[in-house]
PDB file of N, CA and C in Angstrom:
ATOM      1  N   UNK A   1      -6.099   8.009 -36.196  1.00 84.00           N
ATOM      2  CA  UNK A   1      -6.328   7.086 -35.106  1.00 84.00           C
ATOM      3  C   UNK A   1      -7.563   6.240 -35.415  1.00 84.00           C
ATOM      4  N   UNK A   2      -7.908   4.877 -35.236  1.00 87.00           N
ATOM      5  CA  UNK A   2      -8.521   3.931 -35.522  1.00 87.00           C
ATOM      6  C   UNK A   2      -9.948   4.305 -34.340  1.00 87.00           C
ATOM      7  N   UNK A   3     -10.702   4.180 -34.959  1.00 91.00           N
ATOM      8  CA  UNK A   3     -11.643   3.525 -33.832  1.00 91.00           C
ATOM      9  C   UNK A   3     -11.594   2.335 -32.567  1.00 91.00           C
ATOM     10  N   UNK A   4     -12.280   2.724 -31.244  1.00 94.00           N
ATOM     11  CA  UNK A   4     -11.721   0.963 -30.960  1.00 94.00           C
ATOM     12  C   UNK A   4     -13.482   0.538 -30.347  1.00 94.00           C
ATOM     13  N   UNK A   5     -13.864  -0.776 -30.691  1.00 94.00           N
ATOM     14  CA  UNK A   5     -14.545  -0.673 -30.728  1.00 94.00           C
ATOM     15  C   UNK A   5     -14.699  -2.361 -29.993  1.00 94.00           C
ATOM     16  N   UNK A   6     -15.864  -2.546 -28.721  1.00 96.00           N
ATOM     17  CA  UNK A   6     -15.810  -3.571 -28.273  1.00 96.00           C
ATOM     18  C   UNK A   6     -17.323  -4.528 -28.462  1.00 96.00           C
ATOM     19  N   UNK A   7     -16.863  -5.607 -28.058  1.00 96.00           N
ATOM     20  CA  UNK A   7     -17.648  -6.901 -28.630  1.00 96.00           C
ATOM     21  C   UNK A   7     -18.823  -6.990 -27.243  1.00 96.00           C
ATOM     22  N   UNK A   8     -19.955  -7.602 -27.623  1.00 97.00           N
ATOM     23  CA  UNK A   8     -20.560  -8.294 -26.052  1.00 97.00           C
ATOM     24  C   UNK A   8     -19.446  -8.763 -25.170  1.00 97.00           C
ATOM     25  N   UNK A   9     -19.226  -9.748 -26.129  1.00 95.00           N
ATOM     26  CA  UNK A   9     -18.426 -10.605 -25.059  1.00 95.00           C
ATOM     27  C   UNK A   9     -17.217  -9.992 -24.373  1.00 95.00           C
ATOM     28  N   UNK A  10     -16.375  -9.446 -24.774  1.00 96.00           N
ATOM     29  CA  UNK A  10     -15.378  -8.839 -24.357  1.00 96.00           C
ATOM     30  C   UNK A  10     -16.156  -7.598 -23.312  1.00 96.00           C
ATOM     31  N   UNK A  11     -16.781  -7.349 -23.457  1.00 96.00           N
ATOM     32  CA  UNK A  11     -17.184  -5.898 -22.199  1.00 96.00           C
ATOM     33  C   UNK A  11     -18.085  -7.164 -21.316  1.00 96.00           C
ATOM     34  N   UNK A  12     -18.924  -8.092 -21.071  1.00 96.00           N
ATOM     35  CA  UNK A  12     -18.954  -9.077 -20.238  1.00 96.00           C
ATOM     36  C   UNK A  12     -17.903  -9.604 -19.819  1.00 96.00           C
ATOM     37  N   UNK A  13     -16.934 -10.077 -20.507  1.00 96.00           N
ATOM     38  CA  UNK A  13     -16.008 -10.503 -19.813  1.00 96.00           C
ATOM     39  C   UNK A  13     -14.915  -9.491 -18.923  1.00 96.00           C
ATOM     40  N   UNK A  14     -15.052  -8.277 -19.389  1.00 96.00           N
ATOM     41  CA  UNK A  14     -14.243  -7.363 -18.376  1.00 96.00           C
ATOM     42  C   UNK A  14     -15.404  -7.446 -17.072  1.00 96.00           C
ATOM     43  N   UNK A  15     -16.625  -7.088 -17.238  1.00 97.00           N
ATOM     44  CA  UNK A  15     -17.466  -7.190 -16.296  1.00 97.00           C
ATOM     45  C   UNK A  15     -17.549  -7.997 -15.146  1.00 97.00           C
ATOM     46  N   UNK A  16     -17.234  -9.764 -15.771  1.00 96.00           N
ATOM     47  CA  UNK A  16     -16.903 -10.463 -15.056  1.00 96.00           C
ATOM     48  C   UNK A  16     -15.287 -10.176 -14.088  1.00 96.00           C
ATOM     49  N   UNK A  17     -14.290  -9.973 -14.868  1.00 95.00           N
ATOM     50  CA  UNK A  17     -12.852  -9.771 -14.445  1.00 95.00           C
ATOM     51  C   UNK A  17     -13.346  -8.816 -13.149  1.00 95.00           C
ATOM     52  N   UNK A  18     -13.526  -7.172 -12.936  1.00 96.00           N
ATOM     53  CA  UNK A  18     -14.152  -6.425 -12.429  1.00 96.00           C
ATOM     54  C   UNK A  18     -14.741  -7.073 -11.307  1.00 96.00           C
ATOM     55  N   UNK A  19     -15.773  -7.953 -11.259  1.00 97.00           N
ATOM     56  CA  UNK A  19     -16.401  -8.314 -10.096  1.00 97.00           C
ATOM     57  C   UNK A  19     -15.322  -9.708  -9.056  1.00 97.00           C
ATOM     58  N   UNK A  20     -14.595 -10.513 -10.153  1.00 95.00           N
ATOM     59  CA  UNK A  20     -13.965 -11.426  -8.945  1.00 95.00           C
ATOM     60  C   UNK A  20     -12.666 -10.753  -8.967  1.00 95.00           C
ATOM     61  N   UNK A  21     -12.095  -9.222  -9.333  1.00 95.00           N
ATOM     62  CA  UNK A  21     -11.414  -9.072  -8.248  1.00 95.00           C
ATOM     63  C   UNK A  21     -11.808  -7.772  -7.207  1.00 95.00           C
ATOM     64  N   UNK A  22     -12.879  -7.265  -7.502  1.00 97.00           N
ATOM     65  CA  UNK A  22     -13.521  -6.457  -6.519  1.00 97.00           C
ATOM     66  C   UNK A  22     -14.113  -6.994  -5.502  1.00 97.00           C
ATOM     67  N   UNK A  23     -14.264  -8.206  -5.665  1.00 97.00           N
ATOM     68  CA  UNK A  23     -14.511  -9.489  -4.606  1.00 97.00           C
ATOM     69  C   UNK A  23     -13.730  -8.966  -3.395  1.00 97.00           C
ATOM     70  N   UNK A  24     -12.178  -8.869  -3.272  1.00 96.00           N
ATOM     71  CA  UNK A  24     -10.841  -9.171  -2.770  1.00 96.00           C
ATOM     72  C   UNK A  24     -10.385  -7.742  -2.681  1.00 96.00           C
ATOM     73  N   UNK A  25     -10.370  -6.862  -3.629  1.00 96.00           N
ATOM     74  CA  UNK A  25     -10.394  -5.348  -3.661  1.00 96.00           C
ATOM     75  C   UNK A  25     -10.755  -4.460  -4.392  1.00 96.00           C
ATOM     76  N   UNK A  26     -11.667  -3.186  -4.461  1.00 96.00           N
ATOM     77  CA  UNK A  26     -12.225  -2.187  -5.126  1.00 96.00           C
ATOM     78  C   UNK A  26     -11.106  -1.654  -5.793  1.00 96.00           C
ATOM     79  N   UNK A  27     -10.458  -1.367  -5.262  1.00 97.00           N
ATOM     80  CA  UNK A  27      -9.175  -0.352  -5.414  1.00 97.00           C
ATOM     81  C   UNK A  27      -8.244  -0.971  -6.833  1.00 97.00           C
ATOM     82  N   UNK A  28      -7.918  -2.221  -6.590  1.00 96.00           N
ATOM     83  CA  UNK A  28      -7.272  -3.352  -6.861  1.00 96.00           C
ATOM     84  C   UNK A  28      -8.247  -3.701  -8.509  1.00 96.00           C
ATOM     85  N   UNK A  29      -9.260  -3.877  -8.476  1.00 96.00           N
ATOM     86  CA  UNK A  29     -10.388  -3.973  -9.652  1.00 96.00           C
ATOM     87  C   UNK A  29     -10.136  -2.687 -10.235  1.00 96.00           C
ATOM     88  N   UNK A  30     -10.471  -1.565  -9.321  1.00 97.00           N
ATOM     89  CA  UNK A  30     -10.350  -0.142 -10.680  1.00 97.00           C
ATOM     90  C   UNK A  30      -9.097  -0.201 -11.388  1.00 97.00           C
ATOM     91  N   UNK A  31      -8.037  -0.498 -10.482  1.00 96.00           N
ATOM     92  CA  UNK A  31      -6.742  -0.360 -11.092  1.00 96.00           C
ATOM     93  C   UNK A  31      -6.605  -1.446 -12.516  1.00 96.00           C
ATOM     94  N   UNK A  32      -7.346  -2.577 -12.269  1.00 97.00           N
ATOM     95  CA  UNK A  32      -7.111  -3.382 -13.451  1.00 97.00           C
ATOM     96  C   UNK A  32      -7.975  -3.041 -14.525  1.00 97.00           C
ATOM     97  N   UNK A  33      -9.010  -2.124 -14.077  1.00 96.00           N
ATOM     98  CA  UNK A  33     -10.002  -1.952 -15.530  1.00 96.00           C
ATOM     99  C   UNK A  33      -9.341  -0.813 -16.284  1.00 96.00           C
ATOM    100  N   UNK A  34      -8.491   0.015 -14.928  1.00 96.00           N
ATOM    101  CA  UNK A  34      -7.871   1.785 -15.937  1.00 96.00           C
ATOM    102  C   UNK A  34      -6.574   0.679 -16.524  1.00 96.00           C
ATOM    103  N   UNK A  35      -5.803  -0.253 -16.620  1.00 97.00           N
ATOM    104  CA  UNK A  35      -5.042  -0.900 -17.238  1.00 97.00           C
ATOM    105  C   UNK A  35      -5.415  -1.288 -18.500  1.00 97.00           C
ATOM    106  N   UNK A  36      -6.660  -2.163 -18.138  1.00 97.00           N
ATOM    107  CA  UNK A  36      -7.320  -2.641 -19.690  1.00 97.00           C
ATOM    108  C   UNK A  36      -8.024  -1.583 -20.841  1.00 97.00           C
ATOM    109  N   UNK A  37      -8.304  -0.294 -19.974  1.00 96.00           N
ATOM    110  CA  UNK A  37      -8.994   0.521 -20.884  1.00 96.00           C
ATOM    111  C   UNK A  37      -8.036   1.252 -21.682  1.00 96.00           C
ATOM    112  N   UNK A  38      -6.648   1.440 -20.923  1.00 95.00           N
ATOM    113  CA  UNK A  38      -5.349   1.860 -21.213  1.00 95.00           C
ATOM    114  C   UNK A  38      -5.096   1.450 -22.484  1.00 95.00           C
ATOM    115  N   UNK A  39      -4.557  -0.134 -22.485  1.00 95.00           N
ATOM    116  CA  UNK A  39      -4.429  -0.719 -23.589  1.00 95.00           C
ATOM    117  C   UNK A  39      -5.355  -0.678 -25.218  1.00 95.00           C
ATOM    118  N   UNK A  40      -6.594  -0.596 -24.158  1.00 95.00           N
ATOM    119  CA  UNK A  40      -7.676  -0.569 -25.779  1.00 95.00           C
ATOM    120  C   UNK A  40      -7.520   1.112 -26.778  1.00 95.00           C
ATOM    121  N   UNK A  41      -6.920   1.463 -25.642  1.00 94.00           N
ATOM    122  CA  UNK A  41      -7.005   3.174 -26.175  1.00 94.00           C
ATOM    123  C   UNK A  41      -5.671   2.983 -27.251  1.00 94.00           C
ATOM    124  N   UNK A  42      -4.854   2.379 -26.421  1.00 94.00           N
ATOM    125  CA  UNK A  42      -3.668   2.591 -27.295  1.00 94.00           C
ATOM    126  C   UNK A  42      -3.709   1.632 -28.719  1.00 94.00           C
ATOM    127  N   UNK A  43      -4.350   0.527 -28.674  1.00 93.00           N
ATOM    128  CA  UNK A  43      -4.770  -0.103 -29.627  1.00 93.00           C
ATOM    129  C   UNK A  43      -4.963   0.738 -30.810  1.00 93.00           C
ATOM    130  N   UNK A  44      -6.203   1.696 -30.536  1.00 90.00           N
ATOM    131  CA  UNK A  44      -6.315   2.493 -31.713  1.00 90.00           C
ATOM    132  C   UNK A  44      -5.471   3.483 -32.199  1.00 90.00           C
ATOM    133  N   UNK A  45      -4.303   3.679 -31.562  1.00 91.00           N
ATOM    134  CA  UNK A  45      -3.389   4.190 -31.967  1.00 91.00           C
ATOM    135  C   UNK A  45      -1.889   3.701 -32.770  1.00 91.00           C
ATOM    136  N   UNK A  46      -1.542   2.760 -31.983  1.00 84.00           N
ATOM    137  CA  UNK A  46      -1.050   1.646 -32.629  1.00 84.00           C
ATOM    138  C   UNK A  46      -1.408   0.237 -32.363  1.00 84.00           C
ATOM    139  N   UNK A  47      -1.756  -0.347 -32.936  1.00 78.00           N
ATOM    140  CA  UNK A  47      -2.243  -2.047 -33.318  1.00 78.00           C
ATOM    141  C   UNK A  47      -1.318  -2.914 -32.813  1.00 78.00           C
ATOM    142  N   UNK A  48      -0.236  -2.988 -32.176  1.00 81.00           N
ATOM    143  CA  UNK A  48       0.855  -3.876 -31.849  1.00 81.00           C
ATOM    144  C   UNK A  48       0.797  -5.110 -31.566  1.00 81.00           C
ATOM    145  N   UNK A  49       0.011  -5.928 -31.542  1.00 82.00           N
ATOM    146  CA  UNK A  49      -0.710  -6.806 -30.941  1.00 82.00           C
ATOM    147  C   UNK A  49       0.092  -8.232 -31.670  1.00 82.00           C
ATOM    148  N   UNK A  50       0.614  -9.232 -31.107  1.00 86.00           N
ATOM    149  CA  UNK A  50       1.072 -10.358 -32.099  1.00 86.00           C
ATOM    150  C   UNK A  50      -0.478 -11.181 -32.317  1.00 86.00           C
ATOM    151  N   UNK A  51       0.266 -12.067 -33.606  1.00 85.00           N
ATOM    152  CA  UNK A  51      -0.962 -12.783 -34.490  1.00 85.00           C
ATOM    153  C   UNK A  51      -1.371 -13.720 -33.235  1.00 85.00           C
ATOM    154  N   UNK A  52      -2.567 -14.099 -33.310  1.00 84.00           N
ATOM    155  CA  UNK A  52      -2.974 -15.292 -32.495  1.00 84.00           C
ATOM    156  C   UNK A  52      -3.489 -16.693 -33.279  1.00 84.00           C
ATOM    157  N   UNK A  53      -4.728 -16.883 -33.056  1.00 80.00           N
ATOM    158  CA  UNK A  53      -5.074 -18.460 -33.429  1.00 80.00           C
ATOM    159  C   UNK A  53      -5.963 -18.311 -34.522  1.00 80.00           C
ATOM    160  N   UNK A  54      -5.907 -16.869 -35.343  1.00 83.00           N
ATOM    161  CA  UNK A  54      -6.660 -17.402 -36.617  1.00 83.00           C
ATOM    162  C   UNK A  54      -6.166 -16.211 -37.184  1.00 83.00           C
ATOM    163  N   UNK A  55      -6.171 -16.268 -38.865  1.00 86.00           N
ATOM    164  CA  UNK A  55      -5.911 -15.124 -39.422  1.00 86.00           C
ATOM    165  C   UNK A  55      -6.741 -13.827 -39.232  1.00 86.00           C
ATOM    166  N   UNK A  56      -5.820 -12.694 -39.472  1.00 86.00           N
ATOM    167  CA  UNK A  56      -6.256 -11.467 -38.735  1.00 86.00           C
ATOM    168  C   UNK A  56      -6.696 -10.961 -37.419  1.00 86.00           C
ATOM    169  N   UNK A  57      -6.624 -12.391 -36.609  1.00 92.00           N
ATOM    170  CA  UNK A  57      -6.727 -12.177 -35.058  1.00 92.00           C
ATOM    171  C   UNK A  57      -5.674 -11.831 -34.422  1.00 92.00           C
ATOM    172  N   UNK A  58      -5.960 -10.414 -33.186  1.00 94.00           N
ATOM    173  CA  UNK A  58      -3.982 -10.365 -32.619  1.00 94.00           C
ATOM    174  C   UNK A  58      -4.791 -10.462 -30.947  1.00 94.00           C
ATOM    175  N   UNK A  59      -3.697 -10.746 -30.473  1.00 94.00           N
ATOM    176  CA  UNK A  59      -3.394 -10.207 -28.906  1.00 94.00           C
ATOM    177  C   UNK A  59      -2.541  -9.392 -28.552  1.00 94.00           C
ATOM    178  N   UNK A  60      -2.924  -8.507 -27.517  1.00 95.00           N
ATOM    179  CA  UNK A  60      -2.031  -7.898 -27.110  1.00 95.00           C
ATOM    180  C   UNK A  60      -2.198  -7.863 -25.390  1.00 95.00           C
ATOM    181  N   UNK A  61      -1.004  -8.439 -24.399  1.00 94.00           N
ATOM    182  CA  UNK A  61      -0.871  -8.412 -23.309  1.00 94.00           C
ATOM    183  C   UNK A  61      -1.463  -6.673 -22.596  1.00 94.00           C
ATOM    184  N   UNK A  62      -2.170  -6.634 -21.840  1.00 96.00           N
ATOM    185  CA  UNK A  62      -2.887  -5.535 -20.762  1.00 96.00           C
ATOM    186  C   UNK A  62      -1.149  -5.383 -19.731  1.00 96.00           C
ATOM    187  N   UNK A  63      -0.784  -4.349 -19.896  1.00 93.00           N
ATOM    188  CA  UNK A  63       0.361  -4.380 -19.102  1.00 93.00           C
ATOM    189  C   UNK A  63       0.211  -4.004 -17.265  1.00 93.00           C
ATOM    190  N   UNK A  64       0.957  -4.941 -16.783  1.00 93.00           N
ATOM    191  CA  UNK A  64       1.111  -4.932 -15.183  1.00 93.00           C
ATOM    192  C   UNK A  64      -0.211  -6.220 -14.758  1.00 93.00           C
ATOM    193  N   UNK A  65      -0.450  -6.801 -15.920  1.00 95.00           N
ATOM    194  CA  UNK A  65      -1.786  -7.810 -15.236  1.00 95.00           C
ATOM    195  C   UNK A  65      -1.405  -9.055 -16.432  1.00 95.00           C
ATOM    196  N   UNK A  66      -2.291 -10.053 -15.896  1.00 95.00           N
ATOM    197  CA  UNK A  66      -2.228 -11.386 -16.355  1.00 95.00           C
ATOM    198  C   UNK A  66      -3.160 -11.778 -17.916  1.00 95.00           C
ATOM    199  N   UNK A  67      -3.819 -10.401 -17.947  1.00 96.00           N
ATOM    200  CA  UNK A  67      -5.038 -10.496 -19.226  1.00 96.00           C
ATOM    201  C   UNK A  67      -4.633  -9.760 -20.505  1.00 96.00           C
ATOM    202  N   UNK A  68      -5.084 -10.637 -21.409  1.00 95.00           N
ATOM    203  CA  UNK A  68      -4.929 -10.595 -23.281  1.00 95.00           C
ATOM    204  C   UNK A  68      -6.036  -9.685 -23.588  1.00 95.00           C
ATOM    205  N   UNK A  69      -5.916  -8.761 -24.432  1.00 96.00           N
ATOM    206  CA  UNK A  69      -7.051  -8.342 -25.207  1.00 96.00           C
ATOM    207  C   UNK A  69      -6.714  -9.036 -26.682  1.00 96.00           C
ATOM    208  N   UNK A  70      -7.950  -9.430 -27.114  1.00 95.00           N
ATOM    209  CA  UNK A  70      -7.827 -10.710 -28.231  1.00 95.00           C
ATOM    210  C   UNK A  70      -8.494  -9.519 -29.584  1.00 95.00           C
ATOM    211  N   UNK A  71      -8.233  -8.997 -30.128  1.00 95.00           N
ATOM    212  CA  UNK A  71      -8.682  -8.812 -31.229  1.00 95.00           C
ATOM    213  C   UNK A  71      -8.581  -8.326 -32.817  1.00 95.00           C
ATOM    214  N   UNK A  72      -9.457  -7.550 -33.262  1.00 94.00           N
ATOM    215  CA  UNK A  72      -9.206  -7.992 -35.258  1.00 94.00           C
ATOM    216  C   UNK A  72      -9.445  -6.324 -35.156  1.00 94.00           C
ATOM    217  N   UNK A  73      -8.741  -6.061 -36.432  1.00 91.00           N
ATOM    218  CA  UNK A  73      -8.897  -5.268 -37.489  1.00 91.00           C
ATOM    219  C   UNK A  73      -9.824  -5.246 -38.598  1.00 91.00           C
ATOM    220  N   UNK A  74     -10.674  -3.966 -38.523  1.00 88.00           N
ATOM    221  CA  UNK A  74     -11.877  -4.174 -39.620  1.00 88.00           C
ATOM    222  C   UNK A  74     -11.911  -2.646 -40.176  1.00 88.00           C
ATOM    223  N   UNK A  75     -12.263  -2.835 -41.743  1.00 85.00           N
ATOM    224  CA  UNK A  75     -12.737  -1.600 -42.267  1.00 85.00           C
ATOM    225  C   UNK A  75     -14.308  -1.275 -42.402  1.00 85.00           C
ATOM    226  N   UNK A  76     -14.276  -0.124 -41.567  1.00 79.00           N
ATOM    227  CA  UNK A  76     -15.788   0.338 -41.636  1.00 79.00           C
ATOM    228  C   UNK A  76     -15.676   1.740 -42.535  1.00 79.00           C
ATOM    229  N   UNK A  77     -17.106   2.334 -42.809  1.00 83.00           N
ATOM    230  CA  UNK A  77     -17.583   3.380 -43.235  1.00 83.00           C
ATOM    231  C   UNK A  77     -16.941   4.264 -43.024  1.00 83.00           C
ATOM    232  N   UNK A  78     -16.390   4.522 -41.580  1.00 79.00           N
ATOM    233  CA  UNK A  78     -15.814   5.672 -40.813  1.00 79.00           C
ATOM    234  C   UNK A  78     -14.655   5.285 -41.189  1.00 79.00           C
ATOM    235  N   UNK A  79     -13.871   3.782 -41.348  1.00 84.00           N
ATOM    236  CA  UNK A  79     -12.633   4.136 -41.828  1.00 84.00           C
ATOM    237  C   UNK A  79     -11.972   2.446 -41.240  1.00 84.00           C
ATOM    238  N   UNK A  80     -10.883   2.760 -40.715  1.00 88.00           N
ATOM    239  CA  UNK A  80     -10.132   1.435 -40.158  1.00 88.00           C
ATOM    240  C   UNK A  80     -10.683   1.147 -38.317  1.00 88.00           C
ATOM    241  N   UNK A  81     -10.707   0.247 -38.069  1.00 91.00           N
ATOM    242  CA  UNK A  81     -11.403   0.310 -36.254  1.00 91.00           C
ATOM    243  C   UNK A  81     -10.941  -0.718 -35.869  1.00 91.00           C
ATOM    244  N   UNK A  82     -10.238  -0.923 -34.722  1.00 94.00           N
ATOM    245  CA  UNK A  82     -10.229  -1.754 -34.129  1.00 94.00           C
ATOM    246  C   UNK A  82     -11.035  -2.737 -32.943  1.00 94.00           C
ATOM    247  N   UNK A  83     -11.616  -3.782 -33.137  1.00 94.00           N
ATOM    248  CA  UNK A  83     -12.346  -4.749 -32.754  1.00 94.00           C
ATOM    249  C   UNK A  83     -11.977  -5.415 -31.838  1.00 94.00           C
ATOM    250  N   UNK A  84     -12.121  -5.055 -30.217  1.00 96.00           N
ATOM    251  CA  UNK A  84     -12.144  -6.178 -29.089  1.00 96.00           C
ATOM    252  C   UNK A  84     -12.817  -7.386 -29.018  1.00 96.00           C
ATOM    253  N   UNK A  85     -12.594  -8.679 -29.360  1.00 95.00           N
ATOM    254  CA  UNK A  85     -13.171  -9.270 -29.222  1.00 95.00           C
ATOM    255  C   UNK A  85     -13.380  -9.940 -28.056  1.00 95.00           C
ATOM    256  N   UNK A  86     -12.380 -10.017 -27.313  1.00 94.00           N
ATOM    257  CA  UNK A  86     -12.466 -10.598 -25.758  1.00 94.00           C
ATOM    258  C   UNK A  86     -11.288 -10.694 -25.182  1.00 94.00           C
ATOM    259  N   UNK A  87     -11.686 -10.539 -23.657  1.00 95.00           N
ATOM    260  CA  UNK A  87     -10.821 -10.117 -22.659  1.00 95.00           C
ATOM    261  C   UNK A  87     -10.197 -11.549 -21.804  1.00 95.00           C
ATOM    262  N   UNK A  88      -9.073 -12.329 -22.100  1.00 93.00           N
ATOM    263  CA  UNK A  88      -8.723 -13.319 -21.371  1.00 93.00           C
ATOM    264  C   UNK A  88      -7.852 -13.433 -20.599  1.00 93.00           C
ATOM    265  N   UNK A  89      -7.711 -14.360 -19.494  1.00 91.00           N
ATOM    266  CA  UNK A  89      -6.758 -14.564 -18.426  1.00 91.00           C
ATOM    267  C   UNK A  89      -5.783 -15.285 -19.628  1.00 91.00           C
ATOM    268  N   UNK A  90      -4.306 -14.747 -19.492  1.00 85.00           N
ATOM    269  CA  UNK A  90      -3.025 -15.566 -19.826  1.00 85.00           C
ATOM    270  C   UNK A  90      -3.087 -17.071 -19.407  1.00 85.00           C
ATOM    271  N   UNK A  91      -3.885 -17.746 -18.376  1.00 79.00           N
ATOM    272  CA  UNK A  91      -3.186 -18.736 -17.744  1.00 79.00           C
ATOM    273  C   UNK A  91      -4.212 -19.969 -18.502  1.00 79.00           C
ATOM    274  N   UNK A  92      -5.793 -18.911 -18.844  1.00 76.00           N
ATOM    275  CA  UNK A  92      -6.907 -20.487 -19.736  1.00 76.00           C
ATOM    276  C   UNK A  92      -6.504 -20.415 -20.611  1.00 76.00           C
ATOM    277  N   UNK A  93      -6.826 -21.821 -21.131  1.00 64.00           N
ATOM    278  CA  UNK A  93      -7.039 -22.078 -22.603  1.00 64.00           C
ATOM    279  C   UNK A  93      -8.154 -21.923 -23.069  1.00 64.00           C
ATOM    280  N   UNK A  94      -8.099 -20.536 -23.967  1.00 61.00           N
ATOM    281  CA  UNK A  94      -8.935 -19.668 -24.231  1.00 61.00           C
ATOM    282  C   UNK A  94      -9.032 -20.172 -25.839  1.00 61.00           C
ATOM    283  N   UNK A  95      -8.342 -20.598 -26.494  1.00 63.00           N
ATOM    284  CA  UNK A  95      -8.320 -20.575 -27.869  1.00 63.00           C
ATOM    285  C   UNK A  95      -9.209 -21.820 -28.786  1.00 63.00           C
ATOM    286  N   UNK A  96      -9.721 -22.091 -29.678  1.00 59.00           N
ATOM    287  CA  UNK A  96     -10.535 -22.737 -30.280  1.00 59.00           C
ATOM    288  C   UNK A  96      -9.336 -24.397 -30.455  1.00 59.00           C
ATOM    289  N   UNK A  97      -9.924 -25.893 -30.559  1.00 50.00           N
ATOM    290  CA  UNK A  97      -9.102 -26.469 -30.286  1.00 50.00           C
ATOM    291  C   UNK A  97      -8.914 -27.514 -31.696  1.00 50.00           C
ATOM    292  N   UNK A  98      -7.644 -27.346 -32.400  1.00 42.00           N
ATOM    293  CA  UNK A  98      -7.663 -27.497 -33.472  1.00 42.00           C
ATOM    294  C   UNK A  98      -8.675 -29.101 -34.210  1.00 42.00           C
ATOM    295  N   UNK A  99      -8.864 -29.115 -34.922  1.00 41.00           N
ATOM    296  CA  UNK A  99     -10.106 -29.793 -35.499  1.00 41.00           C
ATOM    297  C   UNK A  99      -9.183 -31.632 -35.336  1.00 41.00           C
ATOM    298  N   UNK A 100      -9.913 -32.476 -35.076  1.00 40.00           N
ATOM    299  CA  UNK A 100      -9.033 -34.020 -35.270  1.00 40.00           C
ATOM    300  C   UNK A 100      -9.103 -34.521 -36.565  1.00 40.00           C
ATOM    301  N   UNK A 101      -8.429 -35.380 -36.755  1.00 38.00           N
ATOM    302  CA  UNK A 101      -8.419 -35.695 -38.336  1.00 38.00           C
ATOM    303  C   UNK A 101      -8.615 -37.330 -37.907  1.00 38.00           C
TER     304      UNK A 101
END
C-alpha cells in the first residue's frame, strides 16, 4: 500500500470546503470530509484516478459529492506515495490555462 500524502494547499483547501459547508450544516460538512478522507485512503491502495492536465497528474472524483482530488505519484525513500495536491469543486475551472501562441 502506497503512502498518501497531502499538499498545503490541498488540506487548506479541504479546510476551506469544511467551513462553507458547515456554514449551512455540521453534520452535512463531516459527512463530506469522511467522503474525501475515504477516497485519499483508497488512493493508496489503488491509484484509479484518470490523467488530468499535465503529465503524471490524475483525478479522481470524491464519491457522493461534487469534489476532485487532483493528484501525482512519487517515489520516495519509503517507497511509492501518493501526493494530494488539491481538493477541487467539479464545477471551477481549476486547471492551468493553456499558453497563447
Amino acid at each position: 500500500m502506497r503512502r498518501v500524502r497531502w499538499s498545503i494547499e490541498a488540506i487548506e483547501q479541504v479546510d476551506a470546503v469544511f467551513a462553507y459547508v458547515a456554514a449551512d450544516s455540521k453534520r452535512n460538512a463531516e459527512g463530506l470530509l469522511e467522503r474525501i478522507d475515504e477516497s485519499a485512503r483508497l488512493l493508496g491502495e489503488f491509484a484509479t484516478g484518470r490523467p488530468s492536465y499535465a503529465p503524471g497528474v490524475y483525478e479522481k472524483p470524491v464519491r457522493g459529492s461534487p469534489y476532485i482530488l487532483v493528484y501525482q505519484l512519487d517515489v520516495t525513500p519509503l517507497g511509492e506515495a501518493v501526493t494530494l495536491l488539491r481538493v477541487v469543486h467539479g464545477a471551477r475551472n481549476w486547471r492551468p490555462s493553456a499558453p497563447r501562441t
